[in-house]
mmCIF file with all atom_site columns, C-alpha atoms in Angstrom:
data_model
loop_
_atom_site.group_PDB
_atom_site.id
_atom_site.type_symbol
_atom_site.label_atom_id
_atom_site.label_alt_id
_atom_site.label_comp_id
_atom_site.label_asym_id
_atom_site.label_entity_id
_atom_site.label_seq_id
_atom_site.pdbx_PDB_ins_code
_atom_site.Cartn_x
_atom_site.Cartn_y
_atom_site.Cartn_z
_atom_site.occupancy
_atom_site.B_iso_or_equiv
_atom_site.pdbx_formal_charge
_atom_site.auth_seq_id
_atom_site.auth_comp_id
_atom_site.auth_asym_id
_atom_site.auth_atom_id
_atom_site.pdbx_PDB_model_num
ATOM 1   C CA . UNK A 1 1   ? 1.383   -4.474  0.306   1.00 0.00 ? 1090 UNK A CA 1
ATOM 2   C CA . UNK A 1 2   ? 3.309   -5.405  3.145   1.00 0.00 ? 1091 UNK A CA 1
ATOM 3   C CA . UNK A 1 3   ? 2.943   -2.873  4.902   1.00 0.00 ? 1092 UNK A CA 1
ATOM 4   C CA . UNK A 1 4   ? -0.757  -3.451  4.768   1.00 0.00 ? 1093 UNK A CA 1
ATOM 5   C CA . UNK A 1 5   ? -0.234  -6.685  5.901   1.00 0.00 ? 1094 UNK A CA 1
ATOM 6   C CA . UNK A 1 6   ? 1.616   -5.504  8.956   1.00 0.00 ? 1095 UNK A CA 1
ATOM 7   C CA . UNK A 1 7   ? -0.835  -2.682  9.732   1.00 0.00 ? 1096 UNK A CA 1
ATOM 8   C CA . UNK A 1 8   ? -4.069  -5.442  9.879   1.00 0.00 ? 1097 UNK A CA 1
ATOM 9   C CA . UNK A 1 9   ? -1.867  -8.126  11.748  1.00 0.00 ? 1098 UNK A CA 1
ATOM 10  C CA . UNK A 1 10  ? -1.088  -5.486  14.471  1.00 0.00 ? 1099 UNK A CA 1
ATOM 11  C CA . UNK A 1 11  ? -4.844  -4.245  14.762  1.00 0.00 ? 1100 UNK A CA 1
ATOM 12  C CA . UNK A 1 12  ? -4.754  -8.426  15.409  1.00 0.00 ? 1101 UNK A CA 1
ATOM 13  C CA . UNK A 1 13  ? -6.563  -9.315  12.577  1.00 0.00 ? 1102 UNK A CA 1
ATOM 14  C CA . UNK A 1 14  ? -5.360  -12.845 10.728  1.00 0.00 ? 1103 UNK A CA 1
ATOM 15  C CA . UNK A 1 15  ? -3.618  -12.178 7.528   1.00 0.00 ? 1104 UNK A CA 1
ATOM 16  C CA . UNK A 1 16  ? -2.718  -15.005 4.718   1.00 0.00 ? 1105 UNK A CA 1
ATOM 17  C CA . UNK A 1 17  ? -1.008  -14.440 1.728   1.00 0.00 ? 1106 UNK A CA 1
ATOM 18  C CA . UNK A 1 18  ? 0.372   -14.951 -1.765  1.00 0.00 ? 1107 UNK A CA 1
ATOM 19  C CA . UNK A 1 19  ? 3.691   -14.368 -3.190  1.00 0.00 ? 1108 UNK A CA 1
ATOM 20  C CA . UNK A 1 20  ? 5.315   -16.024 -6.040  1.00 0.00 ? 1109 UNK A CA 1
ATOM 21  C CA . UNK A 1 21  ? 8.514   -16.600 -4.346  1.00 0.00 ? 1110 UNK A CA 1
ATOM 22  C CA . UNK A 1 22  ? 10.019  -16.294 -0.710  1.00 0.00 ? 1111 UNK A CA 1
ATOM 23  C CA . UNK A 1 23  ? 11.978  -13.700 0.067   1.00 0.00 ? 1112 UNK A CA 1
ATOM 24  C CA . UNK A 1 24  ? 13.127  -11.968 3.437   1.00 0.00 ? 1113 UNK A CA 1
ATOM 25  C CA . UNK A 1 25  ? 10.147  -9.987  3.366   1.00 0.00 ? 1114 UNK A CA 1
ATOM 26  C CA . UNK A 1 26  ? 7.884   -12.805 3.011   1.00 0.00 ? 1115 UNK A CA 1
ATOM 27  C CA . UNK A 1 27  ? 10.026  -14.632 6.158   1.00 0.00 ? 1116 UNK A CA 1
ATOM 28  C CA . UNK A 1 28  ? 9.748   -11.345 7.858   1.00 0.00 ? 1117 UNK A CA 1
ATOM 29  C CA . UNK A 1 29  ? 6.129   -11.600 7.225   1.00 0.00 ? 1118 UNK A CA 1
ATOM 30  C CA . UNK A 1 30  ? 5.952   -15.521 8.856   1.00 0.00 ? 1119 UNK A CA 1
ATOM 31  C CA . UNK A 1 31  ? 8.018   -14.789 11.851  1.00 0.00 ? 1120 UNK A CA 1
ATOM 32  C CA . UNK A 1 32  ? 5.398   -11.576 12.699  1.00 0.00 ? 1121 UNK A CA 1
ATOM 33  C CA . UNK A 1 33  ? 2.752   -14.311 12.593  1.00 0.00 ? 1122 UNK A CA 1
ATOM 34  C CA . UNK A 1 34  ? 0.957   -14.045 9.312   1.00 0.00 ? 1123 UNK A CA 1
ATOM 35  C CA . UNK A 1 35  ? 0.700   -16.908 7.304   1.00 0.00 ? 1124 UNK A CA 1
ATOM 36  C CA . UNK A 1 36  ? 2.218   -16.666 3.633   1.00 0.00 ? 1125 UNK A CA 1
ATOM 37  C CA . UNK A 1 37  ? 2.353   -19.812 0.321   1.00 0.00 ? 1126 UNK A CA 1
ATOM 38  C CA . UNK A 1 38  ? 4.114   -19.582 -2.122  1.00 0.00 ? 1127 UNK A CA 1
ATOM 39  C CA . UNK A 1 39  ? 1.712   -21.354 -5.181  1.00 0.00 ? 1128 UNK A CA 1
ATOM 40  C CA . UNK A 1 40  ? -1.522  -20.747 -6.432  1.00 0.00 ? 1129 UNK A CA 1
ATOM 41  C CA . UNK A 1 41  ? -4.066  -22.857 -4.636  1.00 0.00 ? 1130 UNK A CA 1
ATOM 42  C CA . UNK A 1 42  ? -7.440  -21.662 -4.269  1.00 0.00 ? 1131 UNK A CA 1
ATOM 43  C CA . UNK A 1 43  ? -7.918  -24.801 -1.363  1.00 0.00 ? 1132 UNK A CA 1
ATOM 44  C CA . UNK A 1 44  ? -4.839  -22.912 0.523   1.00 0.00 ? 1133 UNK A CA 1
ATOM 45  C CA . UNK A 1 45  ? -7.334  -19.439 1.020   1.00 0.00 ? 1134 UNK A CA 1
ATOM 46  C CA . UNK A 1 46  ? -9.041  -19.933 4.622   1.00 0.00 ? 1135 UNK A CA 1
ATOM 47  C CA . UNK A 1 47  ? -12.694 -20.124 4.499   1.00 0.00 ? 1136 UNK A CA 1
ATOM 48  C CA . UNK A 1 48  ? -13.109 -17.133 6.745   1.00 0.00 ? 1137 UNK A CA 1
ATOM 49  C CA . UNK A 1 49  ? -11.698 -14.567 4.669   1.00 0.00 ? 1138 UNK A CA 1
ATOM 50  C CA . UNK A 1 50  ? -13.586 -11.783 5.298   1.00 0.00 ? 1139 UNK A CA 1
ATOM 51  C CA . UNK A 1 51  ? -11.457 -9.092  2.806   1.00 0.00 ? 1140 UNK A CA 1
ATOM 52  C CA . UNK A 1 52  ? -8.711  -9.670  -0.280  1.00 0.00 ? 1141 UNK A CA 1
ATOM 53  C CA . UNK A 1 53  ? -6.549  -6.695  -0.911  1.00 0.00 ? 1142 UNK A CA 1
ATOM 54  C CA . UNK A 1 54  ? -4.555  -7.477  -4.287  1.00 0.00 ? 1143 UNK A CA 1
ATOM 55  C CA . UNK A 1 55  ? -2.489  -5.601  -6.585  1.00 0.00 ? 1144 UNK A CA 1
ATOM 56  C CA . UNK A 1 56  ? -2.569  -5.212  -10.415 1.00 0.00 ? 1145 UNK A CA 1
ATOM 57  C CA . UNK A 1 57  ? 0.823   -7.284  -10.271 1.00 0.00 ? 1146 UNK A CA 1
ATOM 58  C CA . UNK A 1 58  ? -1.590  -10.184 -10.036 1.00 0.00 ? 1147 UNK A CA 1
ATOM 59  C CA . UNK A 1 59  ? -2.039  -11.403 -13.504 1.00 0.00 ? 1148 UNK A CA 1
ATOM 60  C CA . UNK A 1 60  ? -5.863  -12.001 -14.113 1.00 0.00 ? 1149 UNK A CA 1
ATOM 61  C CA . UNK A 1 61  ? -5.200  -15.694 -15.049 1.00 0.00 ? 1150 UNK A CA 1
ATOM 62  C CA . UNK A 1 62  ? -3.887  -16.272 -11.163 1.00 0.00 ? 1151 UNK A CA 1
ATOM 63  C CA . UNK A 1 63  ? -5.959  -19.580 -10.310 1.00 0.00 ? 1152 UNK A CA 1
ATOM 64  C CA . UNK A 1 64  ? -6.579  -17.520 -6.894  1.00 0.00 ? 1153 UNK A CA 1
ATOM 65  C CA . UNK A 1 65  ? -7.999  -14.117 -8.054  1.00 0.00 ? 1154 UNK A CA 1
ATOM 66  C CA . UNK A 1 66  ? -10.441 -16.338 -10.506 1.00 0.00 ? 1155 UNK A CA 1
ATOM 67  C CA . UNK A 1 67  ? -11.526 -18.043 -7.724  1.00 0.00 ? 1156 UNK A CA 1
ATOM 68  C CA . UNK A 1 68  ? -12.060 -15.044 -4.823  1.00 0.00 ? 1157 UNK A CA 1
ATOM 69  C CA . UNK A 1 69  ? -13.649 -13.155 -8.020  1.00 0.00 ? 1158 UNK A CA 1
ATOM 70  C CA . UNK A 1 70  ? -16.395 -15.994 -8.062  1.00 0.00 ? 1159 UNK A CA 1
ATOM 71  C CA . UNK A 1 71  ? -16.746 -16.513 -4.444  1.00 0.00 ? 1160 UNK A CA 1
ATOM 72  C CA . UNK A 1 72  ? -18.067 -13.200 -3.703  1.00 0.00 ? 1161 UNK A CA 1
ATOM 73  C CA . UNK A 1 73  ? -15.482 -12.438 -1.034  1.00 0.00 ? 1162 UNK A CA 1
ATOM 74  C CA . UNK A 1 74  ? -15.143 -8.529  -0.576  1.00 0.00 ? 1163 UNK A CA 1
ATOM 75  C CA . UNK A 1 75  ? -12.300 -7.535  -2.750  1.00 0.00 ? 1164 UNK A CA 1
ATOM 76  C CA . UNK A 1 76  ? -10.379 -4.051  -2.800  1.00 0.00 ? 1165 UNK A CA 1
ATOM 77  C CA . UNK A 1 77  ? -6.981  -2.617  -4.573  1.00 0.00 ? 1166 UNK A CA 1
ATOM 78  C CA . UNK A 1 78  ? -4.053  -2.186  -2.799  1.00 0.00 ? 1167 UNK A CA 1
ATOM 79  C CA . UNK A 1 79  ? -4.397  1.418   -3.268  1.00 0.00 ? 1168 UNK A CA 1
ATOM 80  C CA . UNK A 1 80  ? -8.149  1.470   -2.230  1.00 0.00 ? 1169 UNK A CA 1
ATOM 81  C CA . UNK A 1 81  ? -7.205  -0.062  1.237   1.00 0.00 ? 1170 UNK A CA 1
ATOM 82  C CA . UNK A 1 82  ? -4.479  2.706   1.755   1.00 0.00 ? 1171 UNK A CA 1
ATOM 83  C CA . UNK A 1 83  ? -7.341  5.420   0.509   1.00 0.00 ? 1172 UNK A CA 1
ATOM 84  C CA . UNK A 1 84  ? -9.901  4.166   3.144   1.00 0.00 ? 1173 UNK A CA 1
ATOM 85  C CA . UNK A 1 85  ? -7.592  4.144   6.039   1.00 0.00 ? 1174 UNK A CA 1
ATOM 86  C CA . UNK A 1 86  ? -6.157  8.059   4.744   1.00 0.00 ? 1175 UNK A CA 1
ATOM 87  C CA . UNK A 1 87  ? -9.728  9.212   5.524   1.00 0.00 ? 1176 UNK A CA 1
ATOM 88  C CA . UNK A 1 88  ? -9.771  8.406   9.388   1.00 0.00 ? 1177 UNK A CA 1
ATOM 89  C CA . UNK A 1 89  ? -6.242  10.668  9.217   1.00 0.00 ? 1178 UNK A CA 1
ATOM 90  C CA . UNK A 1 90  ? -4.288  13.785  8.006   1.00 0.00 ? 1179 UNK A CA 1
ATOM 91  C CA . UNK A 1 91  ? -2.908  12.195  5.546   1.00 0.00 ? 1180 UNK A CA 1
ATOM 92  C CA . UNK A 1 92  ? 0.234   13.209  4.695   1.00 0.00 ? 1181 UNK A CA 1
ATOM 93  C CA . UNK A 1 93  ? 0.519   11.734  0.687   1.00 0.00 ? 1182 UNK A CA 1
ATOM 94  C CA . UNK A 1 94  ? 4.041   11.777  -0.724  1.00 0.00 ? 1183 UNK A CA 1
ATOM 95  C CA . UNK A 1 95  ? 4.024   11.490  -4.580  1.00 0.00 ? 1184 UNK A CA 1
ATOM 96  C CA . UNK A 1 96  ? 6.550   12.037  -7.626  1.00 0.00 ? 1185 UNK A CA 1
ATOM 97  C CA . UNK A 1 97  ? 7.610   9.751   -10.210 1.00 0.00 ? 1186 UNK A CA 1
ATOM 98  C CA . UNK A 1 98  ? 11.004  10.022  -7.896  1.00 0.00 ? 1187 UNK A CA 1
ATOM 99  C CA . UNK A 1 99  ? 12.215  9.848   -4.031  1.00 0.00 ? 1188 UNK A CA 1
ATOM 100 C CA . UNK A 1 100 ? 8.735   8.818   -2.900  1.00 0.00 ? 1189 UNK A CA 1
ATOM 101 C CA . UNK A 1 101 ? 9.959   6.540   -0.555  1.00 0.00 ? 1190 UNK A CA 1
ATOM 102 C CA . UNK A 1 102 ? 13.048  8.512   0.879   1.00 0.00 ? 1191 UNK A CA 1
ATOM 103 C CA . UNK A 1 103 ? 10.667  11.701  1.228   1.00 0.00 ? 1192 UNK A CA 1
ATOM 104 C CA . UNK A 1 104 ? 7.913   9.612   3.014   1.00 0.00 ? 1193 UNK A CA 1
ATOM 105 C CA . UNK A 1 105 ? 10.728  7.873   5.170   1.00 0.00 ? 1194 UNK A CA 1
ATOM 106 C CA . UNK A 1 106 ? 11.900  11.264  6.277   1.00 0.00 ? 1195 UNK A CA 1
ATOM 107 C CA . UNK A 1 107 ? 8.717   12.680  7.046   1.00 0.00 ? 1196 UNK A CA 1
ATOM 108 C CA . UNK A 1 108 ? 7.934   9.747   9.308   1.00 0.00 ? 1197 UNK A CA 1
ATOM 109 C CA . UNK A 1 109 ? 11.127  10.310  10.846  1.00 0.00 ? 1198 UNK A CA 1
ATOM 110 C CA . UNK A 1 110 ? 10.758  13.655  11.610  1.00 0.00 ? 1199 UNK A CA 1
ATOM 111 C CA . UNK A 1 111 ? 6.977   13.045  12.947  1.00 0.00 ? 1200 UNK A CA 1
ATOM 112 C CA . UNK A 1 112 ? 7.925   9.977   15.042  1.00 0.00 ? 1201 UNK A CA 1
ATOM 113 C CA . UNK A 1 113 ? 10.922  12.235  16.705  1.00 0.00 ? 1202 UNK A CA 1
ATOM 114 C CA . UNK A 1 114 ? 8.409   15.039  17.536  1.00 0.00 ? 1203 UNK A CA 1
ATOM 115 C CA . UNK A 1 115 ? 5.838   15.060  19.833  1.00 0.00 ? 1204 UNK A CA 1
ATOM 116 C CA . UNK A 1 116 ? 3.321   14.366  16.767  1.00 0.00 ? 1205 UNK A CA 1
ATOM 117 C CA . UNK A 1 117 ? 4.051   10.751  15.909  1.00 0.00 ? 1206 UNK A CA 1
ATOM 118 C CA . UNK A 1 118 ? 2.405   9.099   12.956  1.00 0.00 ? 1207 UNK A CA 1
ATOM 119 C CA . UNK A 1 119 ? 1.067   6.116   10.884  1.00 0.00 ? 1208 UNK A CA 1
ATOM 120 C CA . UNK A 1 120 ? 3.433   5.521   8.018   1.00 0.00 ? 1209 UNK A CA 1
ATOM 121 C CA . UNK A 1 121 ? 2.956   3.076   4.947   1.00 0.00 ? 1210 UNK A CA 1
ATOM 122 C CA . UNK A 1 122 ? 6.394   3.757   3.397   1.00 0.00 ? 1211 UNK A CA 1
ATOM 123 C CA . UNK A 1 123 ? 7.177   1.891   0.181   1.00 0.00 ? 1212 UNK A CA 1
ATOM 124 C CA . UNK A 1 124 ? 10.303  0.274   1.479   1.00 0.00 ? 1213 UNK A CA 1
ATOM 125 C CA . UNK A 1 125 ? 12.012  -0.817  4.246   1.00 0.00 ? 1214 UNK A CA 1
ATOM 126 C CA . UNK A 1 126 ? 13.601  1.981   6.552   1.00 0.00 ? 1215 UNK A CA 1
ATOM 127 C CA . UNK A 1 127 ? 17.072  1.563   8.388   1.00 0.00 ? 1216 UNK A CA 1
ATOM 128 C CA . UNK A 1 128 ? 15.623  3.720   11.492  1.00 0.00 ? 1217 UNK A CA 1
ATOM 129 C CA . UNK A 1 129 ? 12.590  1.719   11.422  1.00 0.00 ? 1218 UNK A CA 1
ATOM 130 C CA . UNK A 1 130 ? 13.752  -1.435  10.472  1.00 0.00 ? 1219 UNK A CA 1
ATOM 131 C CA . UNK A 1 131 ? 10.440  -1.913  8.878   1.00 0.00 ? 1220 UNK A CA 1
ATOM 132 C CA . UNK A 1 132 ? 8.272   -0.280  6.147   1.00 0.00 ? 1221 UNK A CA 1
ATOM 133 C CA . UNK A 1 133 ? 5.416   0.421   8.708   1.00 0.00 ? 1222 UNK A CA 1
ATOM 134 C CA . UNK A 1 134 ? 5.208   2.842   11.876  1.00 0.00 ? 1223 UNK A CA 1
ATOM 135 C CA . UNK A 1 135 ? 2.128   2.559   14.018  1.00 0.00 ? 1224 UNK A CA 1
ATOM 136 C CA . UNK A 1 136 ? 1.451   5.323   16.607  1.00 0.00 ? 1225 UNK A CA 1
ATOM 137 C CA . UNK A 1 137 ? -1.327  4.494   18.795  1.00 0.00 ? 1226 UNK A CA 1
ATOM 138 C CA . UNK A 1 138 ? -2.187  8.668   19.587  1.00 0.00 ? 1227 UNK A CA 1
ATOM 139 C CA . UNK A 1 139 ? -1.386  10.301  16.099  1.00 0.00 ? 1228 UNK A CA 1
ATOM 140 C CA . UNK A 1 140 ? -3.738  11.855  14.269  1.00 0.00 ? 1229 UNK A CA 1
ATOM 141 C CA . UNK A 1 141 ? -1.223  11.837  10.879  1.00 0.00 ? 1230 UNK A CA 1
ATOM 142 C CA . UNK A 1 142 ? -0.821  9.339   8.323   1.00 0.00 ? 1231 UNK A CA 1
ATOM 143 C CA . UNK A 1 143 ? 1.860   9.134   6.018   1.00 0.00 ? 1232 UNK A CA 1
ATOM 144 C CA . UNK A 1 144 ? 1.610   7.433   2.858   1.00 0.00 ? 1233 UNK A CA 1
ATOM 145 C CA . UNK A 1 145 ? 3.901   6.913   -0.447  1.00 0.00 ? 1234 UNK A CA 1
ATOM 146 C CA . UNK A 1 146 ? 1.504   8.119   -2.930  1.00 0.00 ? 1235 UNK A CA 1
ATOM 147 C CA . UNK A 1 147 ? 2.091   5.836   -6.029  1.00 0.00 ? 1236 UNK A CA 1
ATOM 148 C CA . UNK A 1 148 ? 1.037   7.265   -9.861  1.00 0.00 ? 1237 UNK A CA 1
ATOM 149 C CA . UNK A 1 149 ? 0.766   3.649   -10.974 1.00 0.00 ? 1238 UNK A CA 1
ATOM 150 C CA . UNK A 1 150 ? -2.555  2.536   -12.038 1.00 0.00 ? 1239 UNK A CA 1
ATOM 151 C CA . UNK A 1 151 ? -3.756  6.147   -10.763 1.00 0.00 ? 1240 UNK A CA 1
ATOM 152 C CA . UNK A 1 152 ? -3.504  4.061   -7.309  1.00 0.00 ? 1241 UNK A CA 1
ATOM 153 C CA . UNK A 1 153 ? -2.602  8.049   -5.644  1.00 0.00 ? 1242 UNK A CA 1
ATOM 154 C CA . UNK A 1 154 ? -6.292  9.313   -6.876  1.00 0.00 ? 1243 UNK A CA 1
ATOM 155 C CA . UNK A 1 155 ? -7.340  7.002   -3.707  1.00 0.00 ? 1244 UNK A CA 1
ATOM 156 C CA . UNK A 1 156 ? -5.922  8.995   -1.373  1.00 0.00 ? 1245 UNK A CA 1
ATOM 157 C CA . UNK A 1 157 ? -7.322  11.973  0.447   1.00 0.00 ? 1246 UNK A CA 1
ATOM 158 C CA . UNK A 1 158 ? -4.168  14.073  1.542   1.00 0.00 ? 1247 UNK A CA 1
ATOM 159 C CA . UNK A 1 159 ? -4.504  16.287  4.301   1.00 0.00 ? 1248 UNK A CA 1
ATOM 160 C CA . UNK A 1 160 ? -0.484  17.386  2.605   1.00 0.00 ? 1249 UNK A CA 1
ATOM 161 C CA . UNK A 1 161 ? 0.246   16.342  -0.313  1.00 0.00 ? 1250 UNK A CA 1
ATOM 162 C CA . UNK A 1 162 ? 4.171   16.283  -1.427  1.00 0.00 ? 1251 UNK A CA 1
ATOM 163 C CA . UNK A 1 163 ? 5.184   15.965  -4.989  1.00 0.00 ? 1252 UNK A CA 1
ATOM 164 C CA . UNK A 1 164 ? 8.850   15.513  -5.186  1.00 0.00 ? 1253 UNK A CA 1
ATOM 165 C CA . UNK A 1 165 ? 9.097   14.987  -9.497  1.00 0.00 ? 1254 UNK A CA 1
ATOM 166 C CA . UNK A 1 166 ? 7.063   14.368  -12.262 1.00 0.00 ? 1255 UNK A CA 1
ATOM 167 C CA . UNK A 1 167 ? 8.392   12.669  -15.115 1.00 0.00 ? 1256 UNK A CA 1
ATOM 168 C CA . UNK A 1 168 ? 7.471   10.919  -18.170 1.00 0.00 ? 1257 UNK A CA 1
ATOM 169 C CA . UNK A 1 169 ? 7.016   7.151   -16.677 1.00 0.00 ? 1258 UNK A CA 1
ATOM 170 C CA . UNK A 1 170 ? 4.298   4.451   -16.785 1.00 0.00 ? 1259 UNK A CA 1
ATOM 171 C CA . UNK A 1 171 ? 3.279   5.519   -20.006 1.00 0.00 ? 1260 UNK A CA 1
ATOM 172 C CA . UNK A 1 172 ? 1.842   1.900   -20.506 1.00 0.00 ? 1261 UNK A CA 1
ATOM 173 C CA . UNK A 1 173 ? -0.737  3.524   -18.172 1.00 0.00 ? 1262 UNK A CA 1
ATOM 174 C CA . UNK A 1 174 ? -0.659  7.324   -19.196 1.00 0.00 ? 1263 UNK A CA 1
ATOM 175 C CA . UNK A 1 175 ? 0.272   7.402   -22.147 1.00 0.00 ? 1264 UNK A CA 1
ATOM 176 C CA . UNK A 1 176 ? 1.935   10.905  -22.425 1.00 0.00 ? 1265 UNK A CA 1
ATOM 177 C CA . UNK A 1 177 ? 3.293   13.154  -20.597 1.00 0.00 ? 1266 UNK A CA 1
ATOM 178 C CA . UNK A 1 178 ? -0.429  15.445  -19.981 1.00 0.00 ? 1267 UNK A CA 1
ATOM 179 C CA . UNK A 1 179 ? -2.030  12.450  -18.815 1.00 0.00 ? 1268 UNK A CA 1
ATOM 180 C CA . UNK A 1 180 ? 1.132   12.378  -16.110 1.00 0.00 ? 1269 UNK A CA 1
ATOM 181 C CA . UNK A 1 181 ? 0.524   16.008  -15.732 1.00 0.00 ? 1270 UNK A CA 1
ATOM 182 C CA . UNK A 1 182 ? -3.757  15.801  -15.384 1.00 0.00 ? 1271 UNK A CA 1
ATOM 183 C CA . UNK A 1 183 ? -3.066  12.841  -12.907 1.00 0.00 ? 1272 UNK A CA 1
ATOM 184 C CA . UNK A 1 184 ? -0.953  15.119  -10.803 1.00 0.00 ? 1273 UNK A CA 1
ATOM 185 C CA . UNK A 1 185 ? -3.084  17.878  -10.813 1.00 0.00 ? 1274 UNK A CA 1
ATOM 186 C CA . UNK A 1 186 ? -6.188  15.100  -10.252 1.00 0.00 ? 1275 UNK A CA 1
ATOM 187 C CA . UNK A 1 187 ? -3.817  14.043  -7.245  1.00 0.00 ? 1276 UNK A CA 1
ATOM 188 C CA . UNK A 1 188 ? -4.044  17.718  -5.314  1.00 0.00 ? 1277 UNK A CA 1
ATOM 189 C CA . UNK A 1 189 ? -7.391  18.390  -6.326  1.00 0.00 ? 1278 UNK A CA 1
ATOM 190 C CA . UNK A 1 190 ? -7.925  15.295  -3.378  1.00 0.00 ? 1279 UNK A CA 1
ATOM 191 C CA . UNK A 1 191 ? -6.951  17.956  -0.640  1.00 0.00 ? 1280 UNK A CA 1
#
């Protein structure tokens, strides 16, 4: 989400957000110039909002979401955001219930060292870049962690797609192992 945050402050759109606690991200966040609180308050959401991205990590109760839900404020996923902005790239999507971050790191690496550059929405916070977001202002590639949870991957629309492992995990959202598998297989079909 972050790195979401980072992408739209840098195109120099305003960003505000919501986290339950502060953390160095969230400070990181404040110094770049976005504007973060830490409790719900529907009177702390600017007037102007034009867009909320949220993530299923936001309990339905939050006093917030009830209120953007009834205000008639665009709203997207997370993971719908990420899938828009893969279609105006080649999308490189890096997937696997394992090393999606470290593979999506590297690629970015390697890109940004070439002549090729890149976008890259990494799911952490690399050394090299100091940051979990590289913005190149000539690439034609994207790379993106591609994450199974809540299907968020089938969003994506990979120009590559990497699948490092695929084990049995979020079965509170899959259920078995062939859902995992069918997901996957949903997940390449995007190409």
């Amino acid at each position: 989400m972050s790195a979401l945050a980072r992408y739209f402050n840098a195109k120099g759109y305003k960003v505000h957000g919501y986290d339950r606690t502060i953390t160095m991200l969230t400070q990181s966040l404040v110094n770049e110039g976005m504007t973060v609180h830490y409790h719900e308050d529907p009177g702390l959401i600017p007037p102007e909002t034009g867009l909320v991205v949220y993530t299923p990590a936001i309990p339905s109760t939050n006093s917030e979401l009830q209120y953007l839900r009834k205000s008639g404020v665009r709203m997207m996923k997370r993971a719908e955001v990420l899938g828009m902005l893969s279609s105006e790239y080649q999308t490189i999507a890096c997937a696997g219930t394992h090393g999606k971050t470290t593979i999506s790191t590297m690629v970015a690496h390697l890109l940004q060292q070439s002549h090729v550059g890149c976008q890259a929405f990494l799911g952490g916070i690399s050394k090299n870049f100091n940051n979990n977001l590289v913005i190149s202002e000539t690439s034609t590639f994207m790379v993106a962690e591609a994450d199974e949870y809540d299907r968020s991957f089938l969003q994506l629309h990979p120009y590559i797609a990497i699948i490092s492992s695929i084990d049995s995990d979020h079965l509170d959202i899959y259920n078995n192992i062939a859902a995992i598998h069918e997901a996957f297989s949903n997940f390449t079909g995007n190409m």
